[in-house]
Coordinates of C-alpha atoms and ligand atoms in Angstrom, one line a residue:
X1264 CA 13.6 -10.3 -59.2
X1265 CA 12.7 -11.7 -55.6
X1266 CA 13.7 -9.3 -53.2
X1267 CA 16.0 -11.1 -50.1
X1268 CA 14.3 -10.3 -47.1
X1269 CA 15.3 -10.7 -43.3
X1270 CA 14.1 -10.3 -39.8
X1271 CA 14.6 -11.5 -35.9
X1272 CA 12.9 -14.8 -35.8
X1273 CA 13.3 -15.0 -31.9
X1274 CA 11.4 -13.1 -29.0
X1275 CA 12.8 -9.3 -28.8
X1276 CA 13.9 -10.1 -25.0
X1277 CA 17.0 -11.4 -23.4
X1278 CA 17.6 -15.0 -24.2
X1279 CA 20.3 -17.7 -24.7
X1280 CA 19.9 -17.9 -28.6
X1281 CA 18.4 -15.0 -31.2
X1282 CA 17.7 -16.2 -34.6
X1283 CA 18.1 -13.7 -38.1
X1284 CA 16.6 -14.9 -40.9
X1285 CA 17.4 -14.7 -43.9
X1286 CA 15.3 -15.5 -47.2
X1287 CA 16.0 -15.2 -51.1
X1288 CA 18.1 -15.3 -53.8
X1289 CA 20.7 -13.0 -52.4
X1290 CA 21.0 -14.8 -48.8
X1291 CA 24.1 -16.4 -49.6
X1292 CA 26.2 -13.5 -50.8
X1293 CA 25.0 -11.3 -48.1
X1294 CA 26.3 -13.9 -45.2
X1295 CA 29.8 -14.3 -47.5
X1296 CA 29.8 -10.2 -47.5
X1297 CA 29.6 -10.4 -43.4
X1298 CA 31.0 -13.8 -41.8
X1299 CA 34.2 -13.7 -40.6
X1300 CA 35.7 -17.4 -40.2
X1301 CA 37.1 -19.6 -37.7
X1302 CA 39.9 -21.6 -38.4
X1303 CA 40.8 -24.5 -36.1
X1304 CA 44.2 -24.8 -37.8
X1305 CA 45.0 -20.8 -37.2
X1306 CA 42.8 -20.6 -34.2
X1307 CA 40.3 -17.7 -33.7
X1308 CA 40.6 -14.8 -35.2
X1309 CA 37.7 -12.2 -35.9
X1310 CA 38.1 -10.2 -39.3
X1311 CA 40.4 -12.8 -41.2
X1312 CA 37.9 -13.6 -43.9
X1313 CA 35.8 -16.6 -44.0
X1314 CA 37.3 -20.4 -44.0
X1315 CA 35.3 -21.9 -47.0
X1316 CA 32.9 -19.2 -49.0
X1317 CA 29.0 -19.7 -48.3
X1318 CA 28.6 -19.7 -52.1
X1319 CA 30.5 -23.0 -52.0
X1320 CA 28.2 -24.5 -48.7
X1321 CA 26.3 -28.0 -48.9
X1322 CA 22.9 -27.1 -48.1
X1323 CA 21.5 -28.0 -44.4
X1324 CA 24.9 -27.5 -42.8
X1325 CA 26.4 -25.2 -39.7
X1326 CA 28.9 -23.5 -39.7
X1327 CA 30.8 -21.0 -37.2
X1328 CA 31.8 -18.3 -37.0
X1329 CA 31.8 -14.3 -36.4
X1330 CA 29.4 -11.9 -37.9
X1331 CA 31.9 -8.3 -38.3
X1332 CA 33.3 -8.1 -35.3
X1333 CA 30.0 -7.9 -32.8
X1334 CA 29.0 -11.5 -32.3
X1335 CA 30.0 -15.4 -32.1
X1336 CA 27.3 -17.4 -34.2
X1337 CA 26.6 -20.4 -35.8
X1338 CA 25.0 -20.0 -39.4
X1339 CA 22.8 -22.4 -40.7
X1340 CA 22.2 -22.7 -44.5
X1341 CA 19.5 -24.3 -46.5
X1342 CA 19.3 -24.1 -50.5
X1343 CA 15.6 -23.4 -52.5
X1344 CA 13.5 -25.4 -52.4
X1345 CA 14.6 -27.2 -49.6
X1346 CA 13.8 -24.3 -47.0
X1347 CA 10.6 -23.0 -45.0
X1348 CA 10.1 -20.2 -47.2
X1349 CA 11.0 -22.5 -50.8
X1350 CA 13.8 -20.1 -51.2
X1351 CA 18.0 -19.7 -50.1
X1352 CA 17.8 -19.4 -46.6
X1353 CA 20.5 -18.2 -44.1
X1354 CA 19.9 -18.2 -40.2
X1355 CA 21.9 -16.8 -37.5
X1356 CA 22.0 -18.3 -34.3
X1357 CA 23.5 -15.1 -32.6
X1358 CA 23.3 -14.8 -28.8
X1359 CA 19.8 -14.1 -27.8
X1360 CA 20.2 -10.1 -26.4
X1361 CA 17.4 -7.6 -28.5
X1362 CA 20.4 -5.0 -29.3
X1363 CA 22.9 -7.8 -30.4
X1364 CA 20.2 -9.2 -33.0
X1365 CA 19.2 -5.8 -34.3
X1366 CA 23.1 -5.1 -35.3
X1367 CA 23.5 -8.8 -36.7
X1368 CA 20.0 -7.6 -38.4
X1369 CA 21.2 -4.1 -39.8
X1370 CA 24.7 -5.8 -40.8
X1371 CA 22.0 -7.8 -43.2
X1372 CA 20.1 -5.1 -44.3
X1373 CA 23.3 -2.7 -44.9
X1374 CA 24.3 -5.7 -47.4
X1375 CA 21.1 -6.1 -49.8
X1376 CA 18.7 -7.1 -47.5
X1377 CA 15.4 -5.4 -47.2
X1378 CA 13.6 -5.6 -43.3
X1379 CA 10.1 -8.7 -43.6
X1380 CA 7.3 -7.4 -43.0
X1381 CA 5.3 -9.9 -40.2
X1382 CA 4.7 -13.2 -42.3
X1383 CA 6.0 -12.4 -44.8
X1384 CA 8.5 -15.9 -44.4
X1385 CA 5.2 -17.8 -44.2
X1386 CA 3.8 -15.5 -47.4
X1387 CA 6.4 -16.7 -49.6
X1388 CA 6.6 -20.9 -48.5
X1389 CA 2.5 -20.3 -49.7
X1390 CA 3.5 -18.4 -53.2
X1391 CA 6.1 -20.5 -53.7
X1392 CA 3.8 -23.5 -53.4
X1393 CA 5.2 -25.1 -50.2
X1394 CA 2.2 -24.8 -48.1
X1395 CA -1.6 -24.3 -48.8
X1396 CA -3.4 -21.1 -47.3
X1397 CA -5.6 -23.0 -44.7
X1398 CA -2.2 -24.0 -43.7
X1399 CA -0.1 -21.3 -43.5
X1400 CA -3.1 -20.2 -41.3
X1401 CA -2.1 -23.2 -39.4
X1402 CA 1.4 -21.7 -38.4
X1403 CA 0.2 -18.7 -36.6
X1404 CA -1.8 -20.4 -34.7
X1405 CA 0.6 -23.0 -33.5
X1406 CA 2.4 -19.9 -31.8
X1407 CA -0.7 -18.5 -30.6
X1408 CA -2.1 -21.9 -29.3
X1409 CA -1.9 -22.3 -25.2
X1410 CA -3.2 -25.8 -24.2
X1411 CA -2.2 -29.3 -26.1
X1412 CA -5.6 -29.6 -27.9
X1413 CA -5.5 -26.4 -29.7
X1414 CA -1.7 -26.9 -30.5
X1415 CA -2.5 -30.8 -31.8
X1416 CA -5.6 -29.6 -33.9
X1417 CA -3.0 -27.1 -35.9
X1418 CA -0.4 -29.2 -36.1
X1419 CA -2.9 -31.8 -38.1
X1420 CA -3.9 -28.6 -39.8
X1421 CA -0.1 -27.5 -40.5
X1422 CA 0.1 -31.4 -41.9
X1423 CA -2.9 -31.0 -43.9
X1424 CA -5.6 -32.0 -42.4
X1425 CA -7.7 -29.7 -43.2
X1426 CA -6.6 -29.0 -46.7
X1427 CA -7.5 -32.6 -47.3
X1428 CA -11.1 -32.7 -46.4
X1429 CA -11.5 -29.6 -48.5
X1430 CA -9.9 -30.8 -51.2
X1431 CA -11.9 -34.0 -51.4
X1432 CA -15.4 -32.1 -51.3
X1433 CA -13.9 -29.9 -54.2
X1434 CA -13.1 -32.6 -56.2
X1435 CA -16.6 -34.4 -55.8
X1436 CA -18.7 -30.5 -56.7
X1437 CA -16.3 -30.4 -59.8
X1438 CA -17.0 -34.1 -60.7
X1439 CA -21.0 -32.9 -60.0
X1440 CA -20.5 -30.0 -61.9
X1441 CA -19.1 -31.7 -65.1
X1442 CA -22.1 -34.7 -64.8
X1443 CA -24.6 -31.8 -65.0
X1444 CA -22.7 -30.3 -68.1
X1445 CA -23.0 -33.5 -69.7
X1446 CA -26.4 -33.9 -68.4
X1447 CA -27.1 -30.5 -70.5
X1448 CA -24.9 -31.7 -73.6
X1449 CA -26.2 -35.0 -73.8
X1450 CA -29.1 -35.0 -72.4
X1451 CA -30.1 -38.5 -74.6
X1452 CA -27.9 -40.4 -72.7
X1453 CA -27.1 -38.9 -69.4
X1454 CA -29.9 -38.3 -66.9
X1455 CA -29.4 -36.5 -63.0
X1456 CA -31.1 -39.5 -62.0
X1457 CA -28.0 -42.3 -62.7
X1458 CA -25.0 -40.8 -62.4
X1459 CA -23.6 -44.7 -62.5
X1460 CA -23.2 -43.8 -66.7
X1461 CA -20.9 -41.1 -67.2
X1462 CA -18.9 -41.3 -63.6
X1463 CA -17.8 -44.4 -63.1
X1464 CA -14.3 -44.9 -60.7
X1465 CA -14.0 -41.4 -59.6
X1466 CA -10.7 -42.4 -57.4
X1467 CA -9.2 -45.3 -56.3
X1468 CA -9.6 -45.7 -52.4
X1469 CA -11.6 -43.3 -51.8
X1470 CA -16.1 -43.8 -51.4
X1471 CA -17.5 -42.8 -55.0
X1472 CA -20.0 -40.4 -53.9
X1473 CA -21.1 -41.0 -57.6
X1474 CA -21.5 -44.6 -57.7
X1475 CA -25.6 -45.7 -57.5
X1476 CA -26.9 -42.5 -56.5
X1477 CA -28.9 -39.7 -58.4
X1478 CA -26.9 -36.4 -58.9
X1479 CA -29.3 -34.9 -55.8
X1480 CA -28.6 -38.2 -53.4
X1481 CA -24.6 -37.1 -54.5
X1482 CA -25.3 -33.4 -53.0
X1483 CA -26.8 -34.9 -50.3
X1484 CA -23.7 -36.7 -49.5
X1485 CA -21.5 -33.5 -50.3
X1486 CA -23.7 -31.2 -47.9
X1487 CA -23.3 -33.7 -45.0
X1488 CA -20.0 -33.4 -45.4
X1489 CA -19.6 -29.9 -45.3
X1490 CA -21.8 -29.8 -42.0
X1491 CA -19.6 -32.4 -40.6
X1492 CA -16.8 -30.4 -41.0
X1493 CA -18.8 -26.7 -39.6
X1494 CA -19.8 -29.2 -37.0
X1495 CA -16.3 -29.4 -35.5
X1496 CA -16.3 -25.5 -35.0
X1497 CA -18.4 -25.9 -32.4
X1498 CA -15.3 -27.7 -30.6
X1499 CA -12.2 -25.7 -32.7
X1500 CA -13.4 -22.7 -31.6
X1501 CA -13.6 -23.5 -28.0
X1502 CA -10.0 -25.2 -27.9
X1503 CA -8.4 -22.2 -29.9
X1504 CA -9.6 -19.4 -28.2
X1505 CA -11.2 -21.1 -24.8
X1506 CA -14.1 -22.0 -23.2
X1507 CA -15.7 -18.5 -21.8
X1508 CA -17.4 -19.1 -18.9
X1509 CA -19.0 -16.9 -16.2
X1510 CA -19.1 -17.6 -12.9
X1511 CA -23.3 -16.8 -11.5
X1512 CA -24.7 -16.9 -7.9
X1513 CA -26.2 -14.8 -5.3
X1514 CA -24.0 -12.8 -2.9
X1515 CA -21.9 -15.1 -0.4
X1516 CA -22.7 -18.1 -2.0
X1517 CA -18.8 -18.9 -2.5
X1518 CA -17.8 -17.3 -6.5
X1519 CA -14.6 -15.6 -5.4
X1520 CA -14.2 -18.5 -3.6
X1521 CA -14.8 -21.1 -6.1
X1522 CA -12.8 -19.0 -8.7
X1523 CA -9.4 -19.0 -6.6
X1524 CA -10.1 -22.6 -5.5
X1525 CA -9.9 -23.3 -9.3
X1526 CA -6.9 -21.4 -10.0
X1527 CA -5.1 -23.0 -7.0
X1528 CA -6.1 -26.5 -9.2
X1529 CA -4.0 -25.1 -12.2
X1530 CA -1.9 -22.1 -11.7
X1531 CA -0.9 -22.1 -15.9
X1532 CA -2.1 -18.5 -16.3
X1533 CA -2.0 -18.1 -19.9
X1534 CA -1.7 -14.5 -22.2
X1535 CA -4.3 -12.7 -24.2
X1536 CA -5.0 -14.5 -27.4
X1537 CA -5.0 -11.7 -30.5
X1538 CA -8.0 -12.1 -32.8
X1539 CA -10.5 -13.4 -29.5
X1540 CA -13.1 -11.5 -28.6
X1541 CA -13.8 -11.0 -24.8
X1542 CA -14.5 -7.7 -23.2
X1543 CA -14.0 -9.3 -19.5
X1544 CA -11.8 -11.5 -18.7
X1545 CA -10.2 -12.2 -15.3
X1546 CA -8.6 -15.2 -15.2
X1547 CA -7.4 -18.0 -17.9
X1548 CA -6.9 -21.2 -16.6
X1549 CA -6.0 -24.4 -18.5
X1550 CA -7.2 -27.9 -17.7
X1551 CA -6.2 -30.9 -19.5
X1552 CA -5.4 -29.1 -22.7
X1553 CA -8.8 -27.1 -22.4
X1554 CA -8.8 -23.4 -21.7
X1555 CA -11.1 -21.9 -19.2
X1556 CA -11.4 -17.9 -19.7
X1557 CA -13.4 -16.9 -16.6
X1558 CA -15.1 -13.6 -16.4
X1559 CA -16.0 -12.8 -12.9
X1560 CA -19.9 -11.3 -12.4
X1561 CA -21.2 -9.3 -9.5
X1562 CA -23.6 -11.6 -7.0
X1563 CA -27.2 -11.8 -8.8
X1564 CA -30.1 -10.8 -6.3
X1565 CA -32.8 -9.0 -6.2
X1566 CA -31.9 -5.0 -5.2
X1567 CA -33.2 -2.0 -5.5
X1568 CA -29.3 -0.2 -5.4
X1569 CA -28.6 1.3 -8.4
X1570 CA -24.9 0.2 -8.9
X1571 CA -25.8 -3.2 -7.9
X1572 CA -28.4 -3.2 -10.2
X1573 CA -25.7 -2.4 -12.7
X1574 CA -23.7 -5.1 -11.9
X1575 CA -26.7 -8.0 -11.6
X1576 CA -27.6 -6.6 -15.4
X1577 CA -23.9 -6.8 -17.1
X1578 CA -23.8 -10.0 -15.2
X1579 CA -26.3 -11.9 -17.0
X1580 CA -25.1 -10.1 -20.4
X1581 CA -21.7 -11.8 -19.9
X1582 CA -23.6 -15.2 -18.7
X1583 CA -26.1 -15.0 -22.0
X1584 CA -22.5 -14.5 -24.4
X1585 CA -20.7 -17.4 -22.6
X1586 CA -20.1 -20.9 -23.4
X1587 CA -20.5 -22.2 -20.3
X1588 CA -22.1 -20.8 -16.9
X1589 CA -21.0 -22.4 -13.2
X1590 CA -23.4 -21.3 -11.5
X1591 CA -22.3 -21.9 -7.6
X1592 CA -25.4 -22.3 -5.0
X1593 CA -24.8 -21.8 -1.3
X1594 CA -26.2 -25.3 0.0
X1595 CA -26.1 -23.9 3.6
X1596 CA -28.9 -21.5 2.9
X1597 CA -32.4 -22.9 1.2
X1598 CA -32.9 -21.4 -2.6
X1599 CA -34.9 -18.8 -3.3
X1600 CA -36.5 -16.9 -5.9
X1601 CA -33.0 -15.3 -6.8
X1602 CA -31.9 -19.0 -7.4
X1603 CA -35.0 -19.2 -9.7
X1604 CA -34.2 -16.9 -11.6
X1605 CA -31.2 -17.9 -12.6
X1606 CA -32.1 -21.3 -13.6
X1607 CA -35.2 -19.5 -15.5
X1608 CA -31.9 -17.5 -17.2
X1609 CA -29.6 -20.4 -17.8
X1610 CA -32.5 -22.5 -19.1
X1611 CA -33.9 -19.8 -21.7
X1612 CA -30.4 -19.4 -23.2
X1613 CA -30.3 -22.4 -23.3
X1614 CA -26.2 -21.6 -21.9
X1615 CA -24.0 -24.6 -20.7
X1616 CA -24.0 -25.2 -17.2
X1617 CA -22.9 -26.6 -14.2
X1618 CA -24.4 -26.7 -11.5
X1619 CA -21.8 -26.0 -8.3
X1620 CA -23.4 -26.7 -4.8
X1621 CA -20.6 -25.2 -2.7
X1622 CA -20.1 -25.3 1.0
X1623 CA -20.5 -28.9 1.2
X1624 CA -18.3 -29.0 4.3
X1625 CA -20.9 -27.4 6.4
X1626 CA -23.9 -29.4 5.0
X1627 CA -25.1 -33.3 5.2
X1628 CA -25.2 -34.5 1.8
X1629 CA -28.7 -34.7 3.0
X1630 CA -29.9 -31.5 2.4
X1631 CA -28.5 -30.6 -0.6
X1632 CA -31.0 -28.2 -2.3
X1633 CA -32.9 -29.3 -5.4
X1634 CA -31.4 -28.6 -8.7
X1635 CA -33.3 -30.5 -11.7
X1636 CA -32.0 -33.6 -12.5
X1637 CA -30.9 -33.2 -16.0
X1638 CA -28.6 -30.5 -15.3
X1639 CA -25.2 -31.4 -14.3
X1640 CA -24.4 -30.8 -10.7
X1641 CA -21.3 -30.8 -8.6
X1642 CA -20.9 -31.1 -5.1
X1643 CA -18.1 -28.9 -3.6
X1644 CA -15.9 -27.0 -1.1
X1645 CA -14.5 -24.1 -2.2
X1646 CA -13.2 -23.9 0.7
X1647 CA -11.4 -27.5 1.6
X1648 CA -11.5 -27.9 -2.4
X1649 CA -13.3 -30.7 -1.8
X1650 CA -14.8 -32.0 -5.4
X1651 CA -12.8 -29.2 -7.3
X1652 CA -10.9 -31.7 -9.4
X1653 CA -14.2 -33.5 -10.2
X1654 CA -16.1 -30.3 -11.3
X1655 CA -13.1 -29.6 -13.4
X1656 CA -13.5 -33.1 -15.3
X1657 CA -17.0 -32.9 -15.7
X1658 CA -16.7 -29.4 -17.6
X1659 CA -13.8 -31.1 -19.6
X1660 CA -16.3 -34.1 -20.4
X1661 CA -19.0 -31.6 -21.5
X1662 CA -16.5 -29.9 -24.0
X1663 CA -14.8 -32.8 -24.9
X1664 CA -15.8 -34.5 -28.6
X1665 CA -15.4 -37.8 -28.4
X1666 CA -14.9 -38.5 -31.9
X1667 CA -12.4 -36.0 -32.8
X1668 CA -8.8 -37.1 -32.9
X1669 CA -6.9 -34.2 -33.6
X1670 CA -4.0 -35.8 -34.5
X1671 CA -4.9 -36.7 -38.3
X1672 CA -8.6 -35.3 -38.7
X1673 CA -9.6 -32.0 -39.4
X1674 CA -10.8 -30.0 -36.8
X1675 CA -12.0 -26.4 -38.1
X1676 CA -10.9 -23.7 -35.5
X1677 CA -10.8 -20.7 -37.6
X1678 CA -13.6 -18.3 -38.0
X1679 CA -12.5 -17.6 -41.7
X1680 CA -12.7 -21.5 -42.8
X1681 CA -16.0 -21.6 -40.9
X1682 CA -17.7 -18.9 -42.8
X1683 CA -16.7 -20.1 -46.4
X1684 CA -17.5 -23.4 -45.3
X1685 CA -21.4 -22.2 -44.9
X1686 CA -21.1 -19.9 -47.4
X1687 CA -20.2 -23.7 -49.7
X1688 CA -22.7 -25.2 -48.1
X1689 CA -25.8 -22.9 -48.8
X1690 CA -24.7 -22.9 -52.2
X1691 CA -24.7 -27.1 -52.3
X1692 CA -28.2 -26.5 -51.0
X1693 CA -29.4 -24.0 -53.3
X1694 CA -28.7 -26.8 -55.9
X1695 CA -30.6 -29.0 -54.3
X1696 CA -33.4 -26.7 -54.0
X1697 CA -33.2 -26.3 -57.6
X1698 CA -33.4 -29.9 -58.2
X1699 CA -36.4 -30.3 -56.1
X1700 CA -38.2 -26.9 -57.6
X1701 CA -37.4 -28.6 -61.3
X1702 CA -35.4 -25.9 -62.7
X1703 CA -33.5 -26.3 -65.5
X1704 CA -30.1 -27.7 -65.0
X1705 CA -28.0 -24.8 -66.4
X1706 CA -28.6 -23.3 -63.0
X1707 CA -26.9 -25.9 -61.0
X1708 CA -23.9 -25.3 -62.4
X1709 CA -23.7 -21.8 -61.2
X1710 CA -24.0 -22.1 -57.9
X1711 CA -22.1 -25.5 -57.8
X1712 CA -19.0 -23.2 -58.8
X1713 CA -19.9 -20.9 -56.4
X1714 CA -19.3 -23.8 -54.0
X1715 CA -16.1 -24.6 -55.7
X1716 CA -15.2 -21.3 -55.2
X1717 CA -15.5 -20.8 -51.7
X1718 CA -14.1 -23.8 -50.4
X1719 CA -10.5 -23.0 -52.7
X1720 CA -10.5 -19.9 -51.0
X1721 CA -10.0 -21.6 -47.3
X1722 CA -7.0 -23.1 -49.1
X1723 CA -5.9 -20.4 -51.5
X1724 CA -6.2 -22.0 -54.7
X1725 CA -9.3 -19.2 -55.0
X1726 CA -7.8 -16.1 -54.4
X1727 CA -9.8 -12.6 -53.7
X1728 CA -7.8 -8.9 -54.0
X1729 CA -5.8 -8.9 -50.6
X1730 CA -6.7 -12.0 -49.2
X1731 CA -3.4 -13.6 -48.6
X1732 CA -2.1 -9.8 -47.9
X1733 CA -4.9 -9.6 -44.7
X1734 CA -3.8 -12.9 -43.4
X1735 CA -0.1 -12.5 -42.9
X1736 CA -0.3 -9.3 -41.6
X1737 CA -1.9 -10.5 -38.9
X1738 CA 1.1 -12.7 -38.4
X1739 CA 4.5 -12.0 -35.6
X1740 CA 7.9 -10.4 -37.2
X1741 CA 10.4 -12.9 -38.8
X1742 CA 7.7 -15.6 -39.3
Ligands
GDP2540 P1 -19.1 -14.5 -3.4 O1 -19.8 -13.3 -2.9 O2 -20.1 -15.4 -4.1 O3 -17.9 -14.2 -4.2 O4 -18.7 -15.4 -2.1 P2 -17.3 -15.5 -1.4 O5 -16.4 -16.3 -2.2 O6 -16.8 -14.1 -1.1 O7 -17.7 -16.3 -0.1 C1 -18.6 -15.8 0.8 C2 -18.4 -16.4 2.1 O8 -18.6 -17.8 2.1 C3 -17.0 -16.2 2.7 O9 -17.0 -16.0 4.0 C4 -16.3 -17.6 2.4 O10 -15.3 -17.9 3.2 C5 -17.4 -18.5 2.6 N1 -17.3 -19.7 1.8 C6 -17.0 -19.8 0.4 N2 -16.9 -21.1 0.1 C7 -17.1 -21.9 1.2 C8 -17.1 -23.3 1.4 O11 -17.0 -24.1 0.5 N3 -17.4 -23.7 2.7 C9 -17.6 -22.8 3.7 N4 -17.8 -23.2 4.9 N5 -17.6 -21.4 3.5 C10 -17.3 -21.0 2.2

């Protein structure tokens, strides 16, 4: 039998409100064992047995009352299925102090409960079938997310969004794959050339990737959409975990400067995310729902001191791993070949940049150093803060994807669904390159499962040993 688990839902420091949850079968008897009612007729009186038994509650009600005699709550109650976790849920709305939860919590567990382990609320709303896995991935990351992008893309992935686009693409690989089995069956009447014959209305609303096309055009149409959606990694990635950007320059030419210029824009300072990778980090900052994580370099120049040397060489490491370089030029003294040699940089890498000609107070526009034309280049005082608000919209504008609405469409920000969605796609291709090499059609099949196969496991209808286990774990207590 389902074991009834419970944990603090709420943050382990003071606060109004603390939340106890509880979740399974024995929920209900647990909070009869240890409520104490409230009658208005009697008026308060801790330790005089309940007013009406939980076992007897309507489902989504509250109700008040005392837990023992060491808080005031309010209980809520939902009944399976009707619940986050699919199951009988109980939550105590206790007052928000870490010691007064953990008694409410250990009055739980001394009556049947056993202590969650982190997700394992969310674990059980996926096994019971209330959410997909690409979903319940969806959750953590709404706690983790710090800037309205990243919170609205996993909202729409919470809702489904991406669930949906991978479920469409499985559907069309396991219409494919049966085509090819009757291709293989039947090989009299069904050819990969017209799939018109055997497939006709695969779904109602929906484009029939089968209709008029030969199996390989059909692939064709599959793989696209499988790049689209590894496309929008590009962008998920950047709003989940932020934009990492290094700040480059010669000594004096204004980075310190520019950095606390742009923190003075937006003081929203936000906390380390878990699973992001970033071995410097100085400052997070968060414009318009994207999130700037600004590592802060030494000055590049030319030197023949050791420690600065140092410091120019894990500079340009940082620069060559970032999404986006500002690289700030002193306009009131003329470029060099230090200047050069950042642009050579920035150009190899081909890195994101903007160009950031500070110190415009004390220069005519006039003599403005060169910087090439195609690059993107802002004029401003880090010291006034003059142009600070426009650099920060052109770095939005070079981040921002104009097509993506992340209210409904799927945006792919994590690194798992990424990976199995080129893992699908090099299978879809491996088909195609089977078609074009003429190779019998038994092999299609194989790897158009393997497709199959990877793309159910972003949503958990494939499953692999611990996979679900190595996801929740990686998920907060009492979620
Ligand atoms: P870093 O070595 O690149 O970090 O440069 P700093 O930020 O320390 O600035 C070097 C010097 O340039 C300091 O004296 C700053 O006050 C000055 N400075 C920085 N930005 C500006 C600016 O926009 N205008 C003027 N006039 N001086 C600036």
């Amino acid at each position: 039998m389902t074991e009834t688990i419970a944990a603090i839902a709420t943050g382990l420091t003071p606060a109004g409100i603390g939340i106890v949850r509880i979740s399974g079968p024995e929920s209900y008897t647990i909070i009869s064992k240890i409520l104490r009612g409230c009658s208005r007729r009697n008026g308060c009186e801790t330790g005089n047995g309940t007013v009406s038994s939980p076992l007897s509650w309507k489902p989504n009600r509250i109700h008040y009352g005392f837990i023992k005699d060491i808080d005031e709550v309010l209980v809520m109650n939902m009944r399976a299925p009707h619940s986050y976790t699919g199951e009988d849920t109980i939550e105590i709305n206790c007052h928000g102090g870490p010691y007064m939860m953990r008694r409410i919590l250990d009055e739980v567990l001394n009556n049947g409960a056993r202590l969650a382990e982190p997700g394992e609320f969310t674990k059980r709303a996926f096994l019971n079938g209330r959410i997909d896995l690409a979903q319940a991935e969806a959750v953590i990351d709404i706690i983790n997310s710090t800037n309205d992008n990243a919170a609205r893309a996993s909202v729409a992935q919470l809702k489904g969004s991406v669930s949906e686009a991978v479920k469409e693409i499985r559907h069309d690989i396991l219409g494919l794959t049966a085509f090819v089995e009757a291709v293989l069956d039947d090989p009299e009447h069904y050819s990969m050339d017209d799939m018109d014959a055997t497939l006709g209305s695969m779904d109602e609303g929906r484009e029939n990737i089968f209709k008029g096309r030969s199996a390989k055009d059909a692939l064709n149409v599959v793989s696209e959409r499988i790049e689209g959606l590894i496309a929008t990694y590009k962008y998920g990635r950047v709003i989940r975990e932020g934009i990492n950007t290094c700040i480059l320059g010669k000594p004096n030419a204004g980075k310190s400067s520019l950095l606390n210029a742009l923190l003075g824009e937006e003081r929203a300072i936000v906390t380390d995310i878990p699973g992001t990778t970033r071995d410097v980090i100085t400052e997070s900052l968060v414009i318009d729902g994207l999130t700037l994580n600004i590592m802060d370099t030494a000055g590049i120049r030319e030197t023949d001191d050791a420690v600065e040397k140092i410091g120019v060489r894990k500079a340009y490491e940082y620069a060559a791993k970032a999404d986006l370089v500002i690289y700030v030029i002193d306009s009131t003294v003329p470029m060099d070949e230090d200047d050069v040699s950042i642009m050579k940089f920035i150009n190899e890498h081909g890195i994101k940049a903007v160009y950031v000609v500070n110190k415009i107070d004390s220069t005519k526009s006039g003599s403005l150093p060169f910087v090439g034309a195609e690059q993107l280049c802002c004029p401003v005082s880090a010291l006034t803060g003059e142009g600070i608000s426009a650099l920060l919209s052109t770095i939005r504008k070079m981040f921002e994807s104009g097509d993506i609405s992340y209210n409904s469409e799927a945006v792919i920000t994590n690194e798992r669904h990424v990976e199995l969605l080129k893992e699908a796609l090099r299978s879809v291709k491996a088909v195609i390159d089977s078609i074009n090499a003429g190779m019998p059609e038994d092999f299609y099949t194989i790897d158009l499962m393997d497709a199959y196969k990877s793309l159910g496991l972003i949503i958990g209808e494939e499953t692999e040993d611990d996979l679900a286990d190595r996801i929740f774990a990686d998920f907060c207590m009492g979620k």
